[in-house]
mmCIF file of C-alpha atoms in Angstrom:
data_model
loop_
_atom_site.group_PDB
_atom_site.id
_atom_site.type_symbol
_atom_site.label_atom_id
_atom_site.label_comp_id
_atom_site.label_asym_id
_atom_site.label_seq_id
_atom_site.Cartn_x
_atom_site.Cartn_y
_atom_site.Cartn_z
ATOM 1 C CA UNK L 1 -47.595 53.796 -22.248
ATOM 2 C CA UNK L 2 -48.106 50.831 -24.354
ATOM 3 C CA UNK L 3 -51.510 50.067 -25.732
ATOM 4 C CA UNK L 4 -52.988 46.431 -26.448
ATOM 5 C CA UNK L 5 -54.321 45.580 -29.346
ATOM 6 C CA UNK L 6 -58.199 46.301 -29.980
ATOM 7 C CA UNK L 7 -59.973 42.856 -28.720
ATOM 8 C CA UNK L 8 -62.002 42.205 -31.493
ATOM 9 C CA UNK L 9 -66.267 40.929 -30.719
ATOM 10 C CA UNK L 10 -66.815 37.469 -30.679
ATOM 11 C CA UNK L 11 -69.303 36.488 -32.711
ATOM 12 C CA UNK L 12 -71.892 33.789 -30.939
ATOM 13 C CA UNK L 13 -72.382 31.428 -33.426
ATOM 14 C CA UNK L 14 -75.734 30.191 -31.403
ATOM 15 C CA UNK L 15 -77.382 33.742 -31.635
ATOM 16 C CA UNK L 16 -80.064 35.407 -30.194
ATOM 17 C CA UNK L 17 -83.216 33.287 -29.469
ATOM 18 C CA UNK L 18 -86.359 34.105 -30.505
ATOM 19 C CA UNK L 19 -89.096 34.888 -28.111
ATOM 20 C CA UNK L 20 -90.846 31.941 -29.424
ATOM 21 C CA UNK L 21 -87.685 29.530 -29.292
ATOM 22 C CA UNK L 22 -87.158 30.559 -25.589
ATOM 23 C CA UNK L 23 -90.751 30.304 -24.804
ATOM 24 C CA UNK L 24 -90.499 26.860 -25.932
ATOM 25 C CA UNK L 25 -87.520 25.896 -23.827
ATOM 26 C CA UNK L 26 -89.374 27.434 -20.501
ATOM 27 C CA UNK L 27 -91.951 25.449 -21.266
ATOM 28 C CA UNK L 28 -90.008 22.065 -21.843
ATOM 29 C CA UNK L 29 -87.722 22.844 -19.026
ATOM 30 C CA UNK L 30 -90.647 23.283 -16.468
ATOM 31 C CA UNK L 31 -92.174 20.207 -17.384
ATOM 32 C CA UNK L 32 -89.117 18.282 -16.906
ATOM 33 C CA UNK L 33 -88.670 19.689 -13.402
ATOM 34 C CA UNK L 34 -92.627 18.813 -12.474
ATOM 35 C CA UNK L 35 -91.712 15.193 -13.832
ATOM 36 C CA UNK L 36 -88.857 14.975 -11.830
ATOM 37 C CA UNK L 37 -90.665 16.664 -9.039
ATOM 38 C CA UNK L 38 -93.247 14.717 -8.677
ATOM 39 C CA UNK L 39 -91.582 11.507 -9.334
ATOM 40 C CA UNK L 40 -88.792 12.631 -6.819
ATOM 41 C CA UNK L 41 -91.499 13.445 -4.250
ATOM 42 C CA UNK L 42 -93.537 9.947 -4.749
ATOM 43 C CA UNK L 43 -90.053 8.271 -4.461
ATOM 44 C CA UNK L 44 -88.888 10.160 -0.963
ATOM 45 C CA UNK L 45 -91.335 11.989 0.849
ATOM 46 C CA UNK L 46 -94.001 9.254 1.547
ATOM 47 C CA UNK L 47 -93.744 7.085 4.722
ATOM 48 C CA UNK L 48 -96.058 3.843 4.749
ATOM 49 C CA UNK L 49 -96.764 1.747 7.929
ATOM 50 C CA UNK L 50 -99.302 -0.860 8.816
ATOM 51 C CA UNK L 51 -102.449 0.348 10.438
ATOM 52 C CA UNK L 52 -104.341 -2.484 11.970
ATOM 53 C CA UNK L 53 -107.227 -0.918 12.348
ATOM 54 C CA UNK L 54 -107.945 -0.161 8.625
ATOM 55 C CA UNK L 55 -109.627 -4.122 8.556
ATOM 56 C CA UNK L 56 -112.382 -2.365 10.128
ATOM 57 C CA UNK L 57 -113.589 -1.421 6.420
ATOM 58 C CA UNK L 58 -113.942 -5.289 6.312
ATOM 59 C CA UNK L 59 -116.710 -5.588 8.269
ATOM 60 C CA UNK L 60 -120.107 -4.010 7.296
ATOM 61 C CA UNK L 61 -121.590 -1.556 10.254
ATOM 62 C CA UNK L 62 -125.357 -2.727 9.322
ATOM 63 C CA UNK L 63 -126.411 -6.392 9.052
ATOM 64 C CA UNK L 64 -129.407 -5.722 6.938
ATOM 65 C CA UNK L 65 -131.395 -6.906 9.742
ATOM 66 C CA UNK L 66 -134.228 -5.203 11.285
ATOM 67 C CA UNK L 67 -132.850 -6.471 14.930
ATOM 68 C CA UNK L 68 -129.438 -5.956 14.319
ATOM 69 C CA UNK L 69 -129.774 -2.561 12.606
ATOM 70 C CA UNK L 70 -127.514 -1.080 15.557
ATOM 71 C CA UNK L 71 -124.907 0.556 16.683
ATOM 72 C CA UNK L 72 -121.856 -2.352 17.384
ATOM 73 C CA UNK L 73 -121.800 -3.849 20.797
ATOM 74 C CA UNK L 74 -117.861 -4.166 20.106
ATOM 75 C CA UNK L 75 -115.722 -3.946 17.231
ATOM 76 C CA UNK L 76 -112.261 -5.156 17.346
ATOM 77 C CA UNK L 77 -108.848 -6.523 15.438
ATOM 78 C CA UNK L 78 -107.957 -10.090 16.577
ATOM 79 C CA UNK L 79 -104.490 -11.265 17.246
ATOM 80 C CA UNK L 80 -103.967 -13.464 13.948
ATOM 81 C CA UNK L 81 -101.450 -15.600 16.105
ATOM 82 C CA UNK L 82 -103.748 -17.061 18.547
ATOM 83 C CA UNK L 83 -106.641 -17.435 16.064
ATOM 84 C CA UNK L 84 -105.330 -21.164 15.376
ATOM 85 C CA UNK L 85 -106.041 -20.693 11.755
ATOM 86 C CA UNK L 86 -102.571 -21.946 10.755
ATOM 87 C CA UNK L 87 -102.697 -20.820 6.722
ATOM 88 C CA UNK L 88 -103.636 -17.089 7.996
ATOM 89 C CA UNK L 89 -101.008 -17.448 11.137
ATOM 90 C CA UNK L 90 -97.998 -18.632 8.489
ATOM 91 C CA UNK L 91 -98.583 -15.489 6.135
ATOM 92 C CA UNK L 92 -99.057 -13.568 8.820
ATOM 93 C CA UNK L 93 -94.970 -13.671 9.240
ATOM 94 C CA UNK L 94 -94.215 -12.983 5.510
ATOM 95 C CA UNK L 95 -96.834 -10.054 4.913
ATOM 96 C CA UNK L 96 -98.056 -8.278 7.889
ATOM 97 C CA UNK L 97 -99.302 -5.248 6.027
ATOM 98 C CA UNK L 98 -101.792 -7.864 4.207
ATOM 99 C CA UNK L 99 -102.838 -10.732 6.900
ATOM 100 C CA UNK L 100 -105.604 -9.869 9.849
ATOM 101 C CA UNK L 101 -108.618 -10.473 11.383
ATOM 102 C CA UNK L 102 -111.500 -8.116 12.227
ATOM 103 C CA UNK L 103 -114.817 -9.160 14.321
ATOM 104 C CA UNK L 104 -118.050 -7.059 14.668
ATOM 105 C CA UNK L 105 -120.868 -7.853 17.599
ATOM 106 C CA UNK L 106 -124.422 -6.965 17.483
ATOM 107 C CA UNK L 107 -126.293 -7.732 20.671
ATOM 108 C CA UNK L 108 -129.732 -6.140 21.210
ATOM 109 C CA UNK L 109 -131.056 -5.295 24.326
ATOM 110 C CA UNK L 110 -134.651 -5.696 23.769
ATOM 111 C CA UNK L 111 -133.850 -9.599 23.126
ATOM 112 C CA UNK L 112 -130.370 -11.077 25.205
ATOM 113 C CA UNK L 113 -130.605 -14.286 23.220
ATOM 114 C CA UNK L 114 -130.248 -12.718 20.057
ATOM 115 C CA UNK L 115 -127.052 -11.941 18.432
ATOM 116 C CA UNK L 116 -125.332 -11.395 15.578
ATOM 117 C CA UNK L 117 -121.427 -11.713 14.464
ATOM 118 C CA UNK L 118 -119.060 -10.861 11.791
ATOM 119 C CA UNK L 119 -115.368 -12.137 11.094
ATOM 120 C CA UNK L 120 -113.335 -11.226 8.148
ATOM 121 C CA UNK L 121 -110.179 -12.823 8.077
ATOM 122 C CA UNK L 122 -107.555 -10.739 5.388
ATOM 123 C CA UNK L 123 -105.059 -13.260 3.422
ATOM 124 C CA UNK L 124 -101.844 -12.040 1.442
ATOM 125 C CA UNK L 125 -103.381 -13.860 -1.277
ATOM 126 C CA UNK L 126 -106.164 -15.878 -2.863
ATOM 127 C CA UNK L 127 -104.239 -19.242 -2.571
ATOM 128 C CA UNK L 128 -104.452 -18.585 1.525
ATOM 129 C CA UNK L 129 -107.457 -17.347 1.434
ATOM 130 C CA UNK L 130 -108.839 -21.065 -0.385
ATOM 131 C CA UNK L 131 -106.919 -22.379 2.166
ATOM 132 C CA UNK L 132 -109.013 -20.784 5.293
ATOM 133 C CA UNK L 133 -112.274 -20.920 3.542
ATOM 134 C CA UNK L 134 -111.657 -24.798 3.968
ATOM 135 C CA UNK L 135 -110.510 -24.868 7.026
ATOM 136 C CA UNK L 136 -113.516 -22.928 8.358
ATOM 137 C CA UNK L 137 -115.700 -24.711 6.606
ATOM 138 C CA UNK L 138 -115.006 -28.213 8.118
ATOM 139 C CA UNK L 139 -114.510 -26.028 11.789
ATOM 140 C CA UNK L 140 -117.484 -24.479 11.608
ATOM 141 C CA UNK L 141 -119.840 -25.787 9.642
ATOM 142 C CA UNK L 142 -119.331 -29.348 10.491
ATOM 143 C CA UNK L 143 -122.261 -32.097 11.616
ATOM 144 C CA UNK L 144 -120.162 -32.359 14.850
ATOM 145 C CA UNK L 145 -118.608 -28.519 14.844
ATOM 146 C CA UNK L 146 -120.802 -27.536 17.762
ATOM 147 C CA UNK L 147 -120.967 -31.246 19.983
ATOM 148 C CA UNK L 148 -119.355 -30.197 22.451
ATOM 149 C CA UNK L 149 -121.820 -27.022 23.136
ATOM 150 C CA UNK L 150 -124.615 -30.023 23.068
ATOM 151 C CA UNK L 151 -125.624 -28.325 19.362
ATOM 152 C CA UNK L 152 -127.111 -30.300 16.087
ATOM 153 C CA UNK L 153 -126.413 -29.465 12.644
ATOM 154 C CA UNK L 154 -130.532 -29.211 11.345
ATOM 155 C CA UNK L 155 -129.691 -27.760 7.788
ATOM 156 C CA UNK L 156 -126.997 -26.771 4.966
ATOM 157 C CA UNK L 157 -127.855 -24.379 2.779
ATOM 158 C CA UNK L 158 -126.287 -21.932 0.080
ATOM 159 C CA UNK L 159 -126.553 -18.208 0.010
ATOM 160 C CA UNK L 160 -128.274 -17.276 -3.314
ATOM 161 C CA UNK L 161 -126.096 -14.690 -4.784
ATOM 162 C CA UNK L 162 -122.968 -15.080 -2.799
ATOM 163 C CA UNK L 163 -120.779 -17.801 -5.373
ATOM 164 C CA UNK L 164 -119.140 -20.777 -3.202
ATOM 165 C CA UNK L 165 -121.250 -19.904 0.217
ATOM 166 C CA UNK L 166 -121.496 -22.698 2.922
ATOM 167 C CA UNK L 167 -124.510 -22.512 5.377
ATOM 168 C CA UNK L 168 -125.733 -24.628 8.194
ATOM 169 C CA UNK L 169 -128.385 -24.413 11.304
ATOM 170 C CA UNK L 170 -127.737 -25.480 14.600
ATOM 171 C CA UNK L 171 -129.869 -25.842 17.421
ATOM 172 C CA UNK L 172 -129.679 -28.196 20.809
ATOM 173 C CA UNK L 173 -129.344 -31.293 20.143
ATOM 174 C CA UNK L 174 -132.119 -32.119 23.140
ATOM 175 C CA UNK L 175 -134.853 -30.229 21.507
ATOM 176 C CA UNK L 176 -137.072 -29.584 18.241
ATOM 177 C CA UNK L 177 -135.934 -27.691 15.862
ATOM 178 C CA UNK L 178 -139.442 -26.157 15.557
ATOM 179 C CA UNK L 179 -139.841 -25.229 19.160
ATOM 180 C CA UNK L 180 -139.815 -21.247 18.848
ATOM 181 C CA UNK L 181 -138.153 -20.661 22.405
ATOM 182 C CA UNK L 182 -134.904 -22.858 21.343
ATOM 183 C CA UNK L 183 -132.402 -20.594 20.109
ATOM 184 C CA UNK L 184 -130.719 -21.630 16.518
ATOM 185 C CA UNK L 185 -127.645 -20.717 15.732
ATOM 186 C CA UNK L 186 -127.065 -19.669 11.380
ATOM 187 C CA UNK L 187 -123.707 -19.896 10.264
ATOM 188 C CA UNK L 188 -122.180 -18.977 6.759
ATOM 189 C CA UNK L 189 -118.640 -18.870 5.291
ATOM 190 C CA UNK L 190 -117.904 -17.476 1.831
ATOM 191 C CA UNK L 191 -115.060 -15.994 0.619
ATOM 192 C CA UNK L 192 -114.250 -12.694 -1.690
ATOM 193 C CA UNK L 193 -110.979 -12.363 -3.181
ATOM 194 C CA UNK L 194 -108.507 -12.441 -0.575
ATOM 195 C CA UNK L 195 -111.130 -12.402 2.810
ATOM 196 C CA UNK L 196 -112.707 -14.970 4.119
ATOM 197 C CA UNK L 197 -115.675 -13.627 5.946
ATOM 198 C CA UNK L 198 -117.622 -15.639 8.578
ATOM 199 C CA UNK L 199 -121.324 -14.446 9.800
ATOM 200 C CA UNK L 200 -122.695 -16.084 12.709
ATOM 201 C CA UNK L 201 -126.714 -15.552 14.156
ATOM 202 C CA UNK L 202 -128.164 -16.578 17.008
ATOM 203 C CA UNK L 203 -132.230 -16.181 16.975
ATOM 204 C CA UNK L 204 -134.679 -17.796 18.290
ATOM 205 C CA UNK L 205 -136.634 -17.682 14.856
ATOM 206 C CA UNK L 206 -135.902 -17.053 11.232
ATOM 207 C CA UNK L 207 -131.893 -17.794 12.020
ATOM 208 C CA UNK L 208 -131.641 -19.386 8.761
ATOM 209 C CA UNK L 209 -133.118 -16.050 6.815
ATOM 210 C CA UNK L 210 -131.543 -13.417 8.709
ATOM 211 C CA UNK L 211 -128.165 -15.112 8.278
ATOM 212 C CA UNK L 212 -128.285 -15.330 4.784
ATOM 213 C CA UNK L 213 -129.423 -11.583 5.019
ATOM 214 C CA UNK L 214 -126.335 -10.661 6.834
ATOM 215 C CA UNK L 215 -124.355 -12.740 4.832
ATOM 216 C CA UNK L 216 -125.291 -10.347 1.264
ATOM 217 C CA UNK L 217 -125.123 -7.403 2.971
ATOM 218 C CA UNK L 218 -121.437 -8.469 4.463
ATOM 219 C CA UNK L 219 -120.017 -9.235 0.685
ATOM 220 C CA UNK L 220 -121.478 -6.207 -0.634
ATOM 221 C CA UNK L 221 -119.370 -4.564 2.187
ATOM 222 C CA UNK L 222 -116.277 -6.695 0.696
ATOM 223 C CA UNK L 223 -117.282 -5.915 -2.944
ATOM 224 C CA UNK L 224 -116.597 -2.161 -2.523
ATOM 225 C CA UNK L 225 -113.514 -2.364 -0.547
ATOM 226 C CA UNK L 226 -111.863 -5.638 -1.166
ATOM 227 C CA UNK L 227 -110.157 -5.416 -4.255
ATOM 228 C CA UNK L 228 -106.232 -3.787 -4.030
ATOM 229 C CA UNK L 229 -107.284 -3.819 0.043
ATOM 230 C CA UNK L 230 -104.243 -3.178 2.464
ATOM 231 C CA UNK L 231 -103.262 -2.466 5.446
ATOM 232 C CA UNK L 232 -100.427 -0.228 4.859
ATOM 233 C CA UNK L 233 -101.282 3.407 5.019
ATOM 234 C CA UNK L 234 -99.639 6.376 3.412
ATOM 235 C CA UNK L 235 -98.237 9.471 5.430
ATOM 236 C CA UNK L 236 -96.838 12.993 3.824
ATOM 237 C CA UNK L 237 -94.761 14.833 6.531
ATOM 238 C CA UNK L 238 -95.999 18.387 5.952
ATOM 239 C CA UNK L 239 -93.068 19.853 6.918
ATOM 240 C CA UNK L 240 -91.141 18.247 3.939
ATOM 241 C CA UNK L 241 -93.929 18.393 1.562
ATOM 242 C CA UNK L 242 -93.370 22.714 1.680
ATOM 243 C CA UNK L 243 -89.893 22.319 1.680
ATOM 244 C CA UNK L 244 -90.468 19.678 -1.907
ATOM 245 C CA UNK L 245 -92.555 22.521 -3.208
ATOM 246 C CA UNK L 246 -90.532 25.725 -2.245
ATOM 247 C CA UNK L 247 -87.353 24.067 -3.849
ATOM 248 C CA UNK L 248 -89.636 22.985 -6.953
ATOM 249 C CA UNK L 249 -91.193 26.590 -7.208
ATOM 250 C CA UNK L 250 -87.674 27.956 -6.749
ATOM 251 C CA UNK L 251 -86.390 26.029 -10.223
ATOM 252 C CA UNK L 252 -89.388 26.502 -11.955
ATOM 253 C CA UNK L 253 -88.927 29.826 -11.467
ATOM 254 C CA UNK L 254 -85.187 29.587 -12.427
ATOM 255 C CA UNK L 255 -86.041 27.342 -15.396
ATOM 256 C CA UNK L 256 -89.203 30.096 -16.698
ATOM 257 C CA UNK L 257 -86.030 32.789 -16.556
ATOM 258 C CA UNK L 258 -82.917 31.680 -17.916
ATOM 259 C CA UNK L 259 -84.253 30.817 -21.240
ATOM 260 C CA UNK L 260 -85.141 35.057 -21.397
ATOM 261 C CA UNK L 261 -82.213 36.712 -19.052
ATOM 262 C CA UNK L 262 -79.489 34.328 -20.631
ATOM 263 C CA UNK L 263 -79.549 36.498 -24.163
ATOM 264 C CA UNK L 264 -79.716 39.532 -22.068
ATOM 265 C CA UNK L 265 -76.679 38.865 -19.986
ATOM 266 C CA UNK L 266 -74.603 37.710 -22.933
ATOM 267 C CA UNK L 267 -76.221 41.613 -24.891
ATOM 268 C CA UNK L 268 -74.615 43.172 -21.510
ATOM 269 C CA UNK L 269 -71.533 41.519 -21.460
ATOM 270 C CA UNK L 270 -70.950 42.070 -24.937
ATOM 271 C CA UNK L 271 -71.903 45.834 -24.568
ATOM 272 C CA UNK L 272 -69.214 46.142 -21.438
ATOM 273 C CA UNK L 273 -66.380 44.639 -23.870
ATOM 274 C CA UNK L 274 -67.255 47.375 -26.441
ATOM 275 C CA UNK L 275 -66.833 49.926 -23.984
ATOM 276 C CA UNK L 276 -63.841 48.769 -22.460
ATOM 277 C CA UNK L 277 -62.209 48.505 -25.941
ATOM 278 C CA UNK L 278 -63.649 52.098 -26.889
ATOM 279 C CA UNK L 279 -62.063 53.158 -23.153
ATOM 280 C CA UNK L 280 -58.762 51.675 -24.088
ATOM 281 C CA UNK L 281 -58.506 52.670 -27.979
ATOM 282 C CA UNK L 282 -59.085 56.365 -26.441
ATOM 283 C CA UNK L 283 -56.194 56.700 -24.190
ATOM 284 C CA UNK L 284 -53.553 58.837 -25.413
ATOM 285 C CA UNK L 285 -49.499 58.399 -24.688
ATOM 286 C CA UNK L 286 -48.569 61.036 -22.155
ATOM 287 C CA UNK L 287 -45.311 62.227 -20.950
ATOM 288 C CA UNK L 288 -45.292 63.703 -16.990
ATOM 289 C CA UNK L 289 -42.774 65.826 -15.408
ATOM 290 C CA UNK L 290 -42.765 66.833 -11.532
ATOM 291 C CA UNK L 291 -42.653 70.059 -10.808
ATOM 292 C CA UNK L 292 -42.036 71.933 -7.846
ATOM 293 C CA UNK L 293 -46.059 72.372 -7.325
ATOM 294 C CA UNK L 294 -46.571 68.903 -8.144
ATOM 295 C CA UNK L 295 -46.933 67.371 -11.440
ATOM 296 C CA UNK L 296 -46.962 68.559 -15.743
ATOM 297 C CA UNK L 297 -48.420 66.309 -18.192
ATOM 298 C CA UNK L 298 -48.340 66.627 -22.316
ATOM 299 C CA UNK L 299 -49.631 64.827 -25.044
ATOM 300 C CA UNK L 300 -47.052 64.388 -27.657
ATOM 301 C CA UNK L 301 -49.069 63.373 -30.530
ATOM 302 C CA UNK L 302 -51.770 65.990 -29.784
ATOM 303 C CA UNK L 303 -48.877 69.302 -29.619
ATOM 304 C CA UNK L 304 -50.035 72.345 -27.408
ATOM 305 C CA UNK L 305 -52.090 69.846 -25.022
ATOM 306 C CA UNK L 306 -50.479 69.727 -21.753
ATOM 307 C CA UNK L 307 -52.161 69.992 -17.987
ATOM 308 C CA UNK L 308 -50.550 70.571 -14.499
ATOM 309 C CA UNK L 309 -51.672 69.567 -11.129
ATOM 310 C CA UNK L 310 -50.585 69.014 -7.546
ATOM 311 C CA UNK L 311 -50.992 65.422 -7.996
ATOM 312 C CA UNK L 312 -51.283 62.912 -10.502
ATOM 313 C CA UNK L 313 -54.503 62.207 -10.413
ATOM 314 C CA UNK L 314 -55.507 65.884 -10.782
ATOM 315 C CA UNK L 315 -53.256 66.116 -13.155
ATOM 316 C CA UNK L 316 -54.633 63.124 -15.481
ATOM 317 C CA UNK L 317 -58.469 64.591 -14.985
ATOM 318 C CA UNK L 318 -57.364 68.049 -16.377
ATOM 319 C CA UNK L 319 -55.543 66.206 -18.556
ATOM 320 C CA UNK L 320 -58.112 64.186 -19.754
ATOM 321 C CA UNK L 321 -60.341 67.590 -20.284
ATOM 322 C CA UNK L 322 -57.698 69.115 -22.147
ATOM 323 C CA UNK L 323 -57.428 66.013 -24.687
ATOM 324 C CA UNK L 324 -61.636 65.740 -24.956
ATOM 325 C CA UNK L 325 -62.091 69.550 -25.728
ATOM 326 C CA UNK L 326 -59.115 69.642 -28.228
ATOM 327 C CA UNK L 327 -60.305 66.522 -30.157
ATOM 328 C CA UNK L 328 -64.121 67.972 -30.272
ATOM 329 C CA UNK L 329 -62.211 71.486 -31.684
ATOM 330 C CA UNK L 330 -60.490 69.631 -34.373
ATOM 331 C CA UNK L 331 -63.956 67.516 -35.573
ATOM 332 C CA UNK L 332 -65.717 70.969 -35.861
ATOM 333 C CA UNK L 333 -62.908 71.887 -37.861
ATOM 334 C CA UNK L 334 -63.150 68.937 -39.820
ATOM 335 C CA UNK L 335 -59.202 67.835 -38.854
ATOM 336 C CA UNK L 336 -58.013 64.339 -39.201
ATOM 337 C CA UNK L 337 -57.313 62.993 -35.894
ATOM 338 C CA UNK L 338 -53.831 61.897 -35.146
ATOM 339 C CA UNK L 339 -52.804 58.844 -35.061
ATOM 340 C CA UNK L 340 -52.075 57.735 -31.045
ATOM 341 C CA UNK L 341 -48.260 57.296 -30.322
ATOM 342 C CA UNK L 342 -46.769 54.759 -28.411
ATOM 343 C CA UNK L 343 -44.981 56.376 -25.549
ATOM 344 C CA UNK L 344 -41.894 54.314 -24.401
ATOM 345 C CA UNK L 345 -39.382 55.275 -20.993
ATOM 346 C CA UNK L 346 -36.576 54.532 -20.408
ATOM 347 C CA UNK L 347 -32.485 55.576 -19.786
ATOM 348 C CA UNK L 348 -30.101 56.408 -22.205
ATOM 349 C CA UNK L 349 -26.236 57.287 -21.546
ATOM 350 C CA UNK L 350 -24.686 60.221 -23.382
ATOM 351 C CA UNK L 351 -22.132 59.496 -26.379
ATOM 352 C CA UNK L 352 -18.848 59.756 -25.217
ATOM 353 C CA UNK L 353 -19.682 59.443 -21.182
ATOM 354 C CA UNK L 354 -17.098 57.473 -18.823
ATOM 355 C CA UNK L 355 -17.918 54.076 -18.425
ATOM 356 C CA UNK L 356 -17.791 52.860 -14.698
ATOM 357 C CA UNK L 357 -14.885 50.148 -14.027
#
């Protein structure tokens, strides 16, 4: 047989890491899969849609008034398209996630003249929402905004601490304003960023005050929620958020281990070459010869070893014996070991043999 030429070790020219290099590229390589993560998941996973009913936060559930301190005879979202508000009902079409109206009703049972009401109207923006402030303001606080109900504008006033606030009185137009039994209707309109909130009292006394009253406690509502308000919610499918954070636990995992299994895959690999070019440099030319019991085998560089077997493969492992025990003789004996030969078959013709025509 013919043997190949020892393979000689590559040398990698990156070497070994360090524990402390490799450490350092798990570390860098998890964080870059949590930034992509996360900015993956943010990006794909989230489904937004309007919710309508998120303008209730709006609307303040308590007046600030004794009488109205209750729970809301009715609470509801009005359809922005019938509210003839034309400013609100255009952006309405362009941004639906940021145009609505909400209303709030307080009605007390221990008085049925009394009540008390709340609108807040949501524009896409503070240019709209200048534009309905000034529209309700000429609708609703008007000397003639109430005429046709046989009502009389009595006073105008501004709410101290609300910036911009528009107030007026109303009462019928057929009797005092002092008579205590006539019911008077407070009205106020002042806006907050993009709402325009509207807060309407009747009473039969003090409908000036308690307006005003209701009117504070309605833009401290819009204080706390106004600013970055929308109607668009956010959902996170559960079912995809596990399946975001197996597959991101799986290559962080994968990412912690490379950096530290990599050097010991290449150490194995390298370790299986040796071995296969220690198998190879051991094998030893061999000449066989059948037999009628089956197969002889010799070693012509190593004389005197020689093995027989039924079959080949018995004959090699005997074989193989025979060649380990005599090399281990001749180290104890402190022999050189021969050099392997190079075994070649093949035919040749005697000298002098007829040649076939």
């Amino acid at each position: 047989m013919i043997h190949e030429a020892p393979e000689q070790r590559s040398t990698d020219t990156d070497g070994p890491k360090t524990p402390r290099k490799r450490m350092i590229l798990a570390v860098v390589g998890a964080a870059v899969v949590l930034l992509g993560s996360v900015i993956g998941y943010l990006t794909l996973i989230p489904q937004t849609h309007v919710v309508p009913s998120r303008l209730s936060q709006l609307v303040t559930t308590r007046p600030g008034v004794k009488a109205f301190d209750i729970k809301a005879t009715s609470s509801l979202v009005q359809p922005v398209a019938k509210s003839g508000i034309k400013p609100l009902e255009a952006a309405a079409n362009q941004f639906p996630a940021q145009t609505g109206i909400y209303s709030r009703v307080w009605r007390p049972s221990a008085n049925p003249v009394a009540a008390t009401e709340i609108i807040a109207f949501l524009s896409p923006s503070t240019t709209t929402a200048r534009s309905v402030y000034q529209l309700l303001n000429t609708q609703q606080l008007g000397s003639k905004s109430y005429a046709s109900s046989s009502l009389a504008r009595r006073s105008t006033f501004n709410v101290p601490g609300i910036a911009g606030s528009s107030g007026a009185t109303y009462s019928s137009s057929g009797a005092s304003s002092t008579t205590k039994a006539n019911p008077t209707l407070g009205e106020v309109v002042f806006r907050f960023g993009r709402v325009v909130a509207l807060t309407e009292t009747l009473s039969t006394s003090g409908a000036q005050h308690s307006v005003q009253v209701i009117a504070r406690s309605e833009a401290a509502q819009l204080h706390s929620v106004e600013p970055g308000f929308t109607l668009a919610a956010t959902a996170y499918p559960v079912t995809a958020s596990w399946i975001w954070a197996i597959v991101t636990l799986v290559l962080l995992l994968a990412v912690g281990y490379v950096p530290f299994a990599l050097p010991r895959w290449r150490e194995r690999q390298a370790l299986l070459r040796s071995v296969d070019i220690e198998r190879r440099q051991d094998a030893w030319g061999v000449v066989y010869r059948r037999t009628d019991s089956g197969w002889s085998a010799y070693v012509p560089a190593l004389p005197g070893v020689e093995a027989t077997g039924s079959t080949r493969d018995e004959t090699d492992r005997r074989l193989g014996e025979a060649i380990a025990a005599h090399l281990d003789a001749m180290r104890r004996d402190g022999l050189p070991i021969p050099e392997q030969s190079e075994i070649e078959v093949g035919h040749v013709a005697a000298a002098g043999a007829p040649q076939a025509q």
